[in-house]
Amino acid sequence: MERLRSSPLHANISTALDKHLESIHVVQARRKDEIVNASSRQRHGPPRCQDERVVLALAAALRALCLATRKVRTVLWCAFEMTLPK
């Protein structure tokens, strides 16, 4: 889009994209923690209190990803509108 405009876009656009990518990485890490925790639970017996914390951390990460996705969709739409010829 910057190439089409021949000028840089607003800094908030790149910030929103960076936050979205960071949210994706956090969700991936939380999901990996959940998988590791589930596999260790199968080896050691009954579930523990830590299982709930891992699931709650994943849920919080998914919520943050949802909010970041909404924001980045809006930002990209605004960037698209600014890129269109007048």
PDB file of C-alpha atoms in Angstrom, residues 5-52:
ATOM      1  CA  ARG A   5       0.633   5.844  -2.292  1.00  0.00           C
ATOM      2  CA  SER A   6       4.281   6.735  -2.841  1.00  0.00           C
ATOM      3  CA  SER A   7       4.417   7.802   0.780  1.00  0.00           C
ATOM      4  CA  PRO A   8       4.575   6.013   4.135  1.00  0.00           C
ATOM      5  CA  LEU A   9       1.389   5.122   5.967  1.00  0.00           C
ATOM      6  CA  HIS A  10       0.556   6.302   9.478  1.00  0.00           C
ATOM      7  CA  ALA A  11       2.633   4.789  12.299  1.00  0.00           C
ATOM      8  CA  ASN A  12      -0.482   3.341  13.967  1.00  0.00           C
ATOM      9  CA  ILE A  13      -0.903   0.967  11.044  1.00  0.00           C
ATOM     10  CA  SER A  14       2.446  -0.719  11.527  1.00  0.00           C
ATOM     11  CA  THR A  15       1.950  -0.693  15.306  1.00  0.00           C
ATOM     12  CA  ALA A  16      -1.392  -2.502  14.972  1.00  0.00           C
ATOM     13  CA  LEU A  17       0.156  -5.067  12.636  1.00  0.00           C
ATOM     14  CA  ASP A  18       3.026  -5.646  15.070  1.00  0.00           C
ATOM     15  CA  LYS A  19       0.620  -6.125  17.991  1.00  0.00           C
ATOM     16  CA  HIS A  20      -1.430  -8.570  15.951  1.00  0.00           C
ATOM     17  CA  LEU A  21       1.664 -10.622  15.120  1.00  0.00           C
ATOM     18  CA  GLU A  22       2.725 -10.532  18.767  1.00  0.00           C
ATOM     19  CA  SER A  23      -0.728 -11.778  19.809  1.00  0.00           C
ATOM     20  CA  ILE A  24      -0.437 -14.657  17.367  1.00  0.00           C
ATOM     21  CA  HIS A  25       2.914 -15.652  18.856  1.00  0.00           C
ATOM     22  CA  VAL A  26       1.490 -15.506  22.394  1.00  0.00           C
ATOM     23  CA  VAL A  27      -1.444 -17.757  21.434  1.00  0.00           C
ATOM     24  CA  GLN A  28       0.958 -20.224  19.819  1.00  0.00           C
ATOM     25  CA  ALA A  29       3.076 -20.307  22.978  1.00  0.00           C
ATOM     26  CA  ARG A  30       0.045 -20.779  25.244  1.00  0.00           C
ATOM     27  CA  ARG A  31      -1.262 -23.569  23.028  1.00  0.00           C
ATOM     28  CA  LYS A  32       2.123 -25.263  23.154  1.00  0.00           C
ATOM     29  CA  ASP A  33       2.069 -25.006  26.973  1.00  0.00           C
ATOM     30  CA  GLU A  34      -1.391 -26.559  27.011  1.00  0.00           C
ATOM     31  CA  ILE A  35      -0.282 -29.480  24.842  1.00  0.00           C
ATOM     32  CA  VAL A  36       2.788 -30.117  27.002  1.00  0.00           C
ATOM     33  CA  ASN A  37       0.678 -29.922  30.145  1.00  0.00           C
ATOM     34  CA  ALA A  38      -1.933 -32.311  28.749  1.00  0.00           C
ATOM     35  CA  SER A  39       0.675 -34.860  27.737  1.00  0.00           C
ATOM     36  CA  SER A  40       2.373 -34.737  31.147  1.00  0.00           C
ATOM     37  CA  ARG A  41      -1.001 -35.077  32.862  1.00  0.00           C
ATOM     38  CA  GLN A  42      -1.669 -38.341  31.019  1.00  0.00           C
ATOM     39  CA  ARG A  43       1.594 -39.735  32.361  1.00  0.00           C
ATOM     40  CA  HIS A  44       1.224 -38.593  35.968  1.00  0.00           C
ATOM     41  CA  GLY A  45      -2.433 -39.194  36.718  1.00  0.00           C
ATOM     42  CA  PRO A  46      -5.211 -36.827  37.809  1.00  0.00           C
ATOM     43  CA  PRO A  47      -5.460 -33.196  36.672  1.00  0.00           C
ATOM     44  CA  ARG A  48      -3.927 -30.480  38.793  1.00  0.00           C
ATOM     45  CA  CYS A  49      -4.768 -26.887  39.582  1.00  0.00           C
ATOM     46  CA  GLN A  50      -2.068 -25.783  37.139  1.00  0.00           C
ATOM     47  CA  ASP A  51      -4.192 -27.175  34.292  1.00  0.00           C
ATOM     48  CA  GLU A  52      -6.785 -24.489  34.948  1.00  0.00           C
TER      49      GLU A  52
END
